[in-house]
Amino acid sequence: MAEDTVSMDKIDIFDTTLRDGEQVPGCKLNSSQKIRIARALEELGVDIIEAGFPISSPGDFKAVQLIATEIRGSVICGLSRAVEKDIKVAAEAIKVAARPRIHTGIGTSDSHIKYKFNSTREKVMERAIAAVKYAKSFVEDVEFYAEDAGRTDDEFLARICEEVIKVGATVLNIPDTTGYCLPSEYGAKIRYLKEHVKGIEKATLSTHCHNDLGLATANSISGVIEGARQIECTINGLGERAGNTSLEECVMILRQHAHLQLETGINTRLLNPVSLLVSEEMGMPVQPNKAIVGSNAFAHSSGIHQDGVIKQRETYEIIDPIEVGLDKSRIVLTARSGRAALAYRLKELGHDVTKLQLDKLYQEFLKIADAKKEVVDGDLQMLMEQTQDILHG
Ligand code: KIV
Ligand code: ZN
């Protein structure tokens, strides 16, 4: 009998660690560091690598050029403002790429139009059209960003999207630049564009959500549920202010919720190694409780949870750590741990103890645990040596 085949829609992963992520204070990278990360992103299966903002400095121009020369498996994208000089320099930096893309755009919210540009909606529209036309004279693949789209009037946003599609924009980036939107609002914005922009089938809608209210990942997922087919994101959620959408979170959400019928081409077993590489190269530690890649993401410390996980991993884990590039979950021993966790760890260290011995050892263990934040293997070895008489007496 034929098996039911579920058709999955592909979501393109556009990684901007090397651009939006690198803008973070203290995260600046040199060319060799950028190329190391670009290689890792290519291996990870990222569809588009935003390699940098070539007009911003000669160093960034060189780094983007280097990435465009070496990386053949991903689209290489360079950022520019809707300014001819920016676009020309971006085009020059990426021209050797196997698949080059120019990312150009302009602020479209009334706040940006009034305060940043002292301009009008109509003039911003003209600049957007001119920028896309100019970028198209260099490359086929042109992505347009409507900066602060999250706070842009939907009707104006739809008009500007329609006009840039007419002159050849292949991707429409709808950034929630300030991280303002609720997931329902951001999703509704994407739906509105799908329903109101003539010619929308000729372009890919893209999410680009910032994390000012901790909603970047939720907004991006809401966007793809409503029809966006590209997610812009970064490793470890790095990015301006509170950060950008975390790549590892989006990829694992889509994987864990297969009923959404959305998939990415990411090799999830490389998520933790790539996270570590980015953290080390940027000198930016990952918060321990960060989903998927934090050091506590697969650590269990309370007695109740430890007992459950030791009996059956799935009781407290929805992801197999192997799937995201870790060996296994961690059982952390603290004063909140129970006998099951102590016995488990002792067994791993080669000590099989009887129930009676465990009862005695547990009382001694609690004394150490109350004095320390975490009881490590060295403490347990010492405990075993110092309690020989109790155990065998
Ligand atoms: O957040 C933003 O709007 C951006 C654009 C430059 C794409 O990073
Ligand atoms: Zn951004």
Tab-separated table of N, CA and C in Angstrom, residues 132 148 183 187 229 235 269 325 335:
chain	number	residue	atom	x	y	z
A	132	VAL	N	15.959	49.619	-6.544
A	132	VAL	CA	15.805	48.247	-7.061
A	132	VAL	C	16.197	48.209	-8.544
A	148	ASP	N	11.598	49.154	9.158
A	148	ASP	CA	10.517	49.494	10.108
A	148	ASP	C	9.132	49.145	9.544
A	183	PRO	N	3.039	38.632	17.699
A	183	PRO	CA	3.017	37.606	16.653
A	183	PRO	C	1.758	37.666	15.784
A	187	GLY	N	2.021	38.382	11.790
A	187	GLY	CA	1.439	37.395	10.876
A	187	GLY	C	0.368	38.032	10.002
A	229	ARG	N	8.289	32.929	3.038
A	229	ARG	CA	9.044	31.719	2.715
A	229	ARG	C	10.545	31.888	2.909
A	235	ILE	N	22.881	33.265	14.160
A	235	ILE	CA	23.304	32.248	15.132
A	235	ILE	C	23.292	32.905	16.512
A	269	ARG	N	22.417	18.854	13.208
A	269	ARG	CA	23.510	18.315	14.058
A	269	ARG	C	24.695	19.266	14.125
A	325	GLY	N	23.458	18.227	17.816
A	325	GLY	CA	24.918	18.197	17.861
A	325	GLY	C	25.532	18.045	19.233
A	335	ALA	N	21.810	20.621	45.458
A	335	ALA	CA	21.069	20.267	46.672
A	335	ALA	C	19.601	19.941	46.370
